[in-house]
Coordinates of C-alpha atoms and ligand atoms in Angstrom, one line a residue:
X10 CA -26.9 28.1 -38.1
X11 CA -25.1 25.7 -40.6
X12 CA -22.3 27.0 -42.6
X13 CA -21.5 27.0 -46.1
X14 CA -17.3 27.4 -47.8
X15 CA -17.1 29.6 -50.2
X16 CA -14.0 28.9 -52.9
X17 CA -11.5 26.6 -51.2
X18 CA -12.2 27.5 -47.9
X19 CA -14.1 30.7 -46.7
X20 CA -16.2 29.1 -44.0
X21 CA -19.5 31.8 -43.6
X22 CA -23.1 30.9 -41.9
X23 CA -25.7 30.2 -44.9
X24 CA -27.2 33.3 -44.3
X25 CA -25.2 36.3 -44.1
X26 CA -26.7 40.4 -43.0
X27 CA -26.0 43.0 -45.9
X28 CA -25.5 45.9 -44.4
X29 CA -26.3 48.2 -47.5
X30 CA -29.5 49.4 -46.4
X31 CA -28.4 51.0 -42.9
X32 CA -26.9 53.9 -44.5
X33 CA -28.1 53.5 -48.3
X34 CA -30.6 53.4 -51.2
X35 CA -33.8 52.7 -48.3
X36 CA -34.4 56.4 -47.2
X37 CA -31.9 58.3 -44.7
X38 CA -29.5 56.3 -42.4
X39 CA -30.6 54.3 -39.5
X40 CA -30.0 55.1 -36.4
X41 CA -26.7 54.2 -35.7
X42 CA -27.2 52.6 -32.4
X43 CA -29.6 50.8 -33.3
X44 CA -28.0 49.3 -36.2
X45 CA -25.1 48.2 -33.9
X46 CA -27.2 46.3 -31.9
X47 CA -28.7 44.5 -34.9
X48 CA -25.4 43.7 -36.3
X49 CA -24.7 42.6 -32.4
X50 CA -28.1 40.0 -32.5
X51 CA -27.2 39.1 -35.7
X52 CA -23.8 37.4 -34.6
X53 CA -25.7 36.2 -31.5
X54 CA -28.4 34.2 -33.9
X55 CA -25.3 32.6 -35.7
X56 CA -24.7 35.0 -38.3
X57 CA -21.1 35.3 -39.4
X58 CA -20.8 37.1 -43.0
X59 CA -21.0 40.7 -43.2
X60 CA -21.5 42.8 -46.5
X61 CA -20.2 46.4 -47.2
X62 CA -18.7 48.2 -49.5
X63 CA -16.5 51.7 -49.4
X64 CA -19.2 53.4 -51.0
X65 CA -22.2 52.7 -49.3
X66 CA -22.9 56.1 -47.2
X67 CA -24.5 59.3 -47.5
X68 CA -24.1 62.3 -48.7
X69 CA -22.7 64.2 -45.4
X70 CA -20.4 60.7 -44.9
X71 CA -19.8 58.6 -48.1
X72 CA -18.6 55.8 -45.7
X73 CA -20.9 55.8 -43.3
X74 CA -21.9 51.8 -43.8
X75 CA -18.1 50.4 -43.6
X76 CA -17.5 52.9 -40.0
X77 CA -21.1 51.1 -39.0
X78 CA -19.5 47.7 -39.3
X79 CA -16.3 48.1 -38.4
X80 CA -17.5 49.6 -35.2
X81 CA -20.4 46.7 -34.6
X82 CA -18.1 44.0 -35.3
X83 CA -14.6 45.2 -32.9
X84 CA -15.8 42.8 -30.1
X85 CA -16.5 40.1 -32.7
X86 CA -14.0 40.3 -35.1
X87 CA -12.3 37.3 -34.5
X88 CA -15.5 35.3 -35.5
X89 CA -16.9 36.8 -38.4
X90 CA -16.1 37.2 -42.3
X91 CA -16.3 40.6 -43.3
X92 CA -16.4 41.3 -47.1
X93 CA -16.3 44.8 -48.5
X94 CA -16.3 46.5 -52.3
X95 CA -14.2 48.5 -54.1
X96 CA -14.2 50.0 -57.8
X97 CA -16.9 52.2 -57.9
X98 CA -18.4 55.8 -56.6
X99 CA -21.5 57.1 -56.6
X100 CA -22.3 60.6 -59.0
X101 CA -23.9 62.7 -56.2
X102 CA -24.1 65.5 -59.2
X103 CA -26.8 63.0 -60.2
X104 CA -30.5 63.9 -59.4
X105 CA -31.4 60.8 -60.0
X106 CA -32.9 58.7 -57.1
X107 CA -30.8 56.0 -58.0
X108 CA -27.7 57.2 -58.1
X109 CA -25.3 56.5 -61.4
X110 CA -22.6 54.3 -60.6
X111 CA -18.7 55.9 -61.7
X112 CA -16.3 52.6 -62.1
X113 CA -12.6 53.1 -61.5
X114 CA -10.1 49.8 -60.4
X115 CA -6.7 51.7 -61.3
X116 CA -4.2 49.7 -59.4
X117 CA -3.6 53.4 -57.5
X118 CA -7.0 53.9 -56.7
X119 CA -7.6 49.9 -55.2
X120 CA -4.7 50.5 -53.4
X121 CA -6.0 53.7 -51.6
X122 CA -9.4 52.2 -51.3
X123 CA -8.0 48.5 -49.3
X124 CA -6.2 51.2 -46.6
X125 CA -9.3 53.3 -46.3
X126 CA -11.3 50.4 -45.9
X127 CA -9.4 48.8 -43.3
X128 CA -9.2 51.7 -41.4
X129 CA -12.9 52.2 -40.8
X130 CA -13.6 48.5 -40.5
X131 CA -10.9 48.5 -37.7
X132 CA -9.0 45.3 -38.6
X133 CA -5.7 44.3 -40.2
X134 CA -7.6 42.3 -43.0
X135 CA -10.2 42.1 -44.8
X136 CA -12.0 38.6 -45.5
X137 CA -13.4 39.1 -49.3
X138 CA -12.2 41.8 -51.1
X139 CA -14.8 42.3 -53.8
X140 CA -14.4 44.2 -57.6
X141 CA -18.0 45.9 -56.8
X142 CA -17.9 46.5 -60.8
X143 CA -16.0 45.8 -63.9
X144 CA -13.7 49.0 -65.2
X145 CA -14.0 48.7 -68.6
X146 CA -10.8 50.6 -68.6
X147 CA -8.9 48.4 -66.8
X148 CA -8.4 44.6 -67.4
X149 CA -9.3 42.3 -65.2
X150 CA -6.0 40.3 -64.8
X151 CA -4.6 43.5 -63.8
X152 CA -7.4 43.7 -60.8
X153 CA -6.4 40.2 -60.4
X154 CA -2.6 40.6 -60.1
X155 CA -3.4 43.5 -57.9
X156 CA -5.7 40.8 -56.0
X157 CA -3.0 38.5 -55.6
X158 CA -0.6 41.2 -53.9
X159 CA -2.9 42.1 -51.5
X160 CA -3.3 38.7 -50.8
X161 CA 0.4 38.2 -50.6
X162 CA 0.4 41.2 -48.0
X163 CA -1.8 39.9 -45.7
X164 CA -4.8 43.3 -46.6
X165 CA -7.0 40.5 -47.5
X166 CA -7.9 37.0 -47.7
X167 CA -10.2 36.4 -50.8
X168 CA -11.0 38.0 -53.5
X169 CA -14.5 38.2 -55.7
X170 CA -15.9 40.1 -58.2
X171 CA -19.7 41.3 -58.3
X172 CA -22.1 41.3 -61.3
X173 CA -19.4 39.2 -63.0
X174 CA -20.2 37.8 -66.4
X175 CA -18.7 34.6 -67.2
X176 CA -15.6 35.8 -69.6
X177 CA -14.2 38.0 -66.7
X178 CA -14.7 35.1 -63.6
X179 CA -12.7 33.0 -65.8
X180 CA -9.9 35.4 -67.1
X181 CA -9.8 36.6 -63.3
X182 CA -9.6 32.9 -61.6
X183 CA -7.0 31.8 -64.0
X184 CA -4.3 35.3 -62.6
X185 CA -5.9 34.5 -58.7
X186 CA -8.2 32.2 -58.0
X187 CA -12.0 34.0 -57.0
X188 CA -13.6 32.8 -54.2
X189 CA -17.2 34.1 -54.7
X190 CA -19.4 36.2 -57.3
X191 CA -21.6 38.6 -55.6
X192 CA -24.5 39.0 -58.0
X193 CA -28.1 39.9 -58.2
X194 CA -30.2 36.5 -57.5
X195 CA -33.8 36.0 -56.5
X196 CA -36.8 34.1 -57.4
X197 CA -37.6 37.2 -60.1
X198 CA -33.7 37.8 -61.2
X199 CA -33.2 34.6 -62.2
X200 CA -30.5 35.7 -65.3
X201 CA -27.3 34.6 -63.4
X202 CA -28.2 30.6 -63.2
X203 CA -26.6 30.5 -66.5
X204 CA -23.5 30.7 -64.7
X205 CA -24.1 27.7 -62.2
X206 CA -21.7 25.4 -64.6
X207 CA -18.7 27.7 -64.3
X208 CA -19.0 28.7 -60.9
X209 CA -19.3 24.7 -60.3
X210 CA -16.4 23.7 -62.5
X211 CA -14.1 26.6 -61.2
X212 CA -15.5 25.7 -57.4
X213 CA -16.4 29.4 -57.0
X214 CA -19.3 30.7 -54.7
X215 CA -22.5 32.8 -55.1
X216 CA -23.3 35.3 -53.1
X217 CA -26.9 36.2 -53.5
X218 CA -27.5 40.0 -53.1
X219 CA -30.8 41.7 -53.3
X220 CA -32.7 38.0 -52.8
X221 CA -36.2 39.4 -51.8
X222 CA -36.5 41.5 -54.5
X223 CA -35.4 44.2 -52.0
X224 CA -38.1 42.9 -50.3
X225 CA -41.0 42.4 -52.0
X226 CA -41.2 39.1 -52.3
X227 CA -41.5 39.1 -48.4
X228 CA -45.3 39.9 -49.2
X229 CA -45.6 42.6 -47.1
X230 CA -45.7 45.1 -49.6
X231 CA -48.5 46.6 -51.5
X232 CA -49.8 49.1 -54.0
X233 CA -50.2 51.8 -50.9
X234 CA -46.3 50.8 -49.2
X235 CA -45.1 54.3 -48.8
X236 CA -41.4 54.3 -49.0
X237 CA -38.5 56.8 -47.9
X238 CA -38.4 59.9 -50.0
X239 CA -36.1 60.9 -52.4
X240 CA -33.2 59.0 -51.2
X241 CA -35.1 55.8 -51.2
X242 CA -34.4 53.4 -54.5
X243 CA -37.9 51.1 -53.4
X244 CA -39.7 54.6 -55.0
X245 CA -38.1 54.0 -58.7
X246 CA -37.8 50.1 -58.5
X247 CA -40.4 48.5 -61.3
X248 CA -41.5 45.4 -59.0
X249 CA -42.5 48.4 -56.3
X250 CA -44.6 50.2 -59.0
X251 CA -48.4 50.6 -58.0
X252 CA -49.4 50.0 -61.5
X253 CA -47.2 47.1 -61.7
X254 CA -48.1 45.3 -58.3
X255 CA -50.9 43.4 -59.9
X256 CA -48.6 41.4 -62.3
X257 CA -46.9 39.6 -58.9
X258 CA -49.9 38.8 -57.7
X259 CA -49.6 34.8 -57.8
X260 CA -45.7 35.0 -57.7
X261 CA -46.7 36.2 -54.3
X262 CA -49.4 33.5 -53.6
X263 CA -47.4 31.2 -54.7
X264 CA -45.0 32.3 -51.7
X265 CA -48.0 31.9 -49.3
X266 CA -49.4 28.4 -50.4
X267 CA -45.5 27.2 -50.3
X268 CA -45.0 28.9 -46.9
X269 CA -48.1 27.8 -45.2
X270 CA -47.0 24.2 -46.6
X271 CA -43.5 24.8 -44.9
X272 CA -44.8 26.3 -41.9
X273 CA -42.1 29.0 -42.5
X274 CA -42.7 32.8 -44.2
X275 CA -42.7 33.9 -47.7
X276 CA -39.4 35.8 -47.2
X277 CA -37.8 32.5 -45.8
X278 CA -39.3 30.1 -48.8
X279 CA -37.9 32.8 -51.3
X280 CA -34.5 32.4 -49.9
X281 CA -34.7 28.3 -49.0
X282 CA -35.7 27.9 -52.8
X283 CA -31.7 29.4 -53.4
X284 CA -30.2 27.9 -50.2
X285 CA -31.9 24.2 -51.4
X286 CA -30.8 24.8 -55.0
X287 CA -27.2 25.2 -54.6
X288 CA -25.4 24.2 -51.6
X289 CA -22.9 27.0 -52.9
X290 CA -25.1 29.9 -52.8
X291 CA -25.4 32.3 -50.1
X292 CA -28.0 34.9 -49.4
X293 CA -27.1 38.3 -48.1
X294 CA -31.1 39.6 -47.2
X295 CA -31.0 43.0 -45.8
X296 CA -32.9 44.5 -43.2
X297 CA -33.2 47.5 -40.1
X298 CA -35.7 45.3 -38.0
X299 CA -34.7 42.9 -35.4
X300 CA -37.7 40.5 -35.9
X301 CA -37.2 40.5 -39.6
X302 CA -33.5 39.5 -39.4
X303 CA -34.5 36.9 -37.4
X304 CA -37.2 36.0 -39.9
X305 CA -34.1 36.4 -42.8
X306 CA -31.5 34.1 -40.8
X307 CA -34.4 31.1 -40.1
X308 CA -34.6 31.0 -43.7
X309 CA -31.4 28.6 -43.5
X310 CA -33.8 26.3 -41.5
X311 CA -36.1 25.7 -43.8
X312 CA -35.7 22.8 -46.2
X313 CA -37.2 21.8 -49.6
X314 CA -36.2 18.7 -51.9
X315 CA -35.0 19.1 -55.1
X316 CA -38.2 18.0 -56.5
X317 CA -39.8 20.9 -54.5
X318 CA -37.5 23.7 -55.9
X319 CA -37.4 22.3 -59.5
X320 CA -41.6 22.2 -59.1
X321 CA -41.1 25.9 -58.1
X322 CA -38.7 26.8 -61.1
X323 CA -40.7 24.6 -63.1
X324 CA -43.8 27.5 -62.0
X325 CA -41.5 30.9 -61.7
X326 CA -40.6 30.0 -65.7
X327 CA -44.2 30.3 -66.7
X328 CA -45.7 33.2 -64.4
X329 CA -46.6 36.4 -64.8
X330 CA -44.6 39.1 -62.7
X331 CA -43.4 42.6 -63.4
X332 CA -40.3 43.8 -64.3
X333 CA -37.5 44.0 -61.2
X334 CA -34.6 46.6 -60.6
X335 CA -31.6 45.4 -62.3
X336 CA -29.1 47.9 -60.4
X337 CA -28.1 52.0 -61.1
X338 CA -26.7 52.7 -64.7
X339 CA -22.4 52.7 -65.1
X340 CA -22.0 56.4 -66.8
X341 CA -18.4 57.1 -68.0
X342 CA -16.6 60.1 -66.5
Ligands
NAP28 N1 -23.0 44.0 -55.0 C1 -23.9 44.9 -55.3 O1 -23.8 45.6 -56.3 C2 -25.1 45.0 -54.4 C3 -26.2 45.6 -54.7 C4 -27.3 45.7 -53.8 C5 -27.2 45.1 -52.6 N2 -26.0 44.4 -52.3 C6 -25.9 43.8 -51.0 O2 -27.0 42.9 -50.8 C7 -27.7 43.2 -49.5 C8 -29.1 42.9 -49.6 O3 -29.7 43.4 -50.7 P1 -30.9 44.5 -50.8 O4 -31.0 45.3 -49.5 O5 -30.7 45.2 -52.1 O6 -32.2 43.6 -51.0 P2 -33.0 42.6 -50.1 O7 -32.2 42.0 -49.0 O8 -33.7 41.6 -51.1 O9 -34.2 43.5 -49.5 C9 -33.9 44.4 -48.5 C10 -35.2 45.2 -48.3 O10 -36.3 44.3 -47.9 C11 -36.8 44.7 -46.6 N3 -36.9 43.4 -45.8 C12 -35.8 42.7 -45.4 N4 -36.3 41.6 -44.7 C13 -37.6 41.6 -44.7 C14 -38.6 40.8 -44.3 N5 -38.4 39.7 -43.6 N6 -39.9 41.2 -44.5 C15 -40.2 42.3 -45.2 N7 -39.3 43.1 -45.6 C16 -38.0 42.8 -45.4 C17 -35.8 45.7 -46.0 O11 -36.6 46.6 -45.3 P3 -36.4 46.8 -43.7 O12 -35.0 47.3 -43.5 O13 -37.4 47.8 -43.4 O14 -36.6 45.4 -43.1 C18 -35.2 46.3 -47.2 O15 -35.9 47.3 -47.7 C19 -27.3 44.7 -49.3 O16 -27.4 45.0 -47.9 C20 -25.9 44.7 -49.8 O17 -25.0 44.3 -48.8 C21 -25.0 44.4 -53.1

């Protein structure tokens, strides 16, 4: 697979495996051998950037998804990029499905969280260090200096912040320069493109998480898609609604007439139209099925021309399609 350089120089394949899903928001955990040899096939098919975050585990193990990695990846580490998250805890007094997010980037607590975190992901460093979300208690060029120490030590390598806004990438770069913005981006979240001209003018990447849709706009699922119980977010997300299905309708034929053009899938033409778009984006599509992370990383392989994504935008701007999960709510505590 071709690679793509985040910032100034964090070479990663153009396709990377979020691990979220293995051990949160789709149902209970995976199997945990299983999911090691996924991770294993995904380096084998040329994947080499890897997404978790501190807080991505269950309720018996809060960290079950960065122990899952770090294990998978020991024999590999040496040739993969490994980001992880800090910032934020989940409120398991919460009955919501979706669990509310608590934010907390005290210098203290970053500090505790970079040793935790390299301890389960069994390495000296970590590749990209990611503010999961802004603390609106703590300023950002104090994150940043915090950033640059860690740096300085040798915890991590890059930094980036996720569901950034544009005031914070730019008071962050200009303490330590950000190497990538992990935010929400598909063909139905389409509200961080206003941030293409910073991102290009500060030569900062975009890390595309959630760019199915969280998988709907794979097309394979429908009104009767029955989904994990209570721990799985697909049963609260709009786009996953029964009454809302009908409204994606042509978004999803769309998908089909554009795949059966490219000889390629609907899941692959809805991450080419990003890949093709940007040359600084990268997709992070996560799955617990071998064939479909193949289907995921072949996405890189599929090429449209400019004209074809801007005839695409030029459609996506004027159809119908339902509302889409935006992410859990920040509460204050
Ligand atoms: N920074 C943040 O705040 C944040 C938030 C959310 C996610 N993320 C990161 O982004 C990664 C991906 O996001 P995501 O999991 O929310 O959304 P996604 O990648 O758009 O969708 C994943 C869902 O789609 C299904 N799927 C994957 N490939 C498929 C295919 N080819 N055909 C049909 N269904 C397919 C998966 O089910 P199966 O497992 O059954 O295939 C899973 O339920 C996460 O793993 C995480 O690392 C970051």
């Amino acid at each position: 697979m071709h690679t793509r350089t985040l910032g100034k120089d964090l070479e990663v394949s153009a396709v990377g495996l979020g691990c979220m899903g293995m051990s949160h928001a789709y149902g209970a955990a995976a199997d945990t051998h299983e999911m090691t040899e996924l991770i294993a096939q995904a380096v084998e098919e040329g994947c080499t950037f890897f997404d978790t975050a501190e807080t991505y585990g269950t309720r018996e193990n809060p960290h079950h998804n960065e122990e899952l990695v770090g294990e998978a990846l020991k024999p590999f580490r040496n040739k993969v990029v490994i980001a992880t998250k800090f910032g934020i805890r989940f409120d398991r007094s919460s009955d919501a499905v979706n669990l509310p997010l608590i934010t907390d980037s005290r210098p203290e607590t970053i500090r505790a969280s970079v040793e935790g975190s390299l301890k389960r992901l069994q390495t000296d460093h970590i590749d990209l260090y990611y503010q999961h979300r802004l603390d609106p208690n703590v300023p950002i060029e104090e994150v940043a200096g915090v950033m640059s120490d860690l740096i300085r030590e040798g915890k991590i390598t890059h930094w980036g912040l996720s569901e950034a806004k544009e005031e914070t990438i730019c008071r962050a770069h200009a303490v330590c320069p950000v190497t990538a913005i992990q935010n929400r981006y598909s063909m139905m979240a389409r509200w961080y493109e206003s941030l293409f001209p910073v991102l290009e003018e500060l030569g900062i990447g975009f890390v595309a998480f959630s760019p199915m849709a969280n998988g709907l706009l794979s097309g394979k699922y429908g009104k009767n898609s029955v989904f994990g119980g209570k721990e799985d977010y697909r049963s609260v997300m709009p786009q996953f609604q029964p009454e809302n299905m009908e409204q994606n309708l042509e978004l999803l034929e769309l998908l089909q007439n554009t795949a059966k053009e490219k000889n390629a899938t609907p899941a692959q033409i809805s991450m080419a139209w990003m890949l093709c778009k940007k040359s600084y984006i990268v997709p992070i599509p996560g799955t617990r099925k071998p064939e479909r992370l193949t289907e995921n990383l072949g996405a890189a392989d599929v090429k449209l021309s400019p004209q074809e994504v801007a005839a695409l935008d030029e459609v996506l701007d004027k159809i119908p399609m339902s509302q889409v999960y935006g992410g859990a709510s920040i509460i204050k505590k």
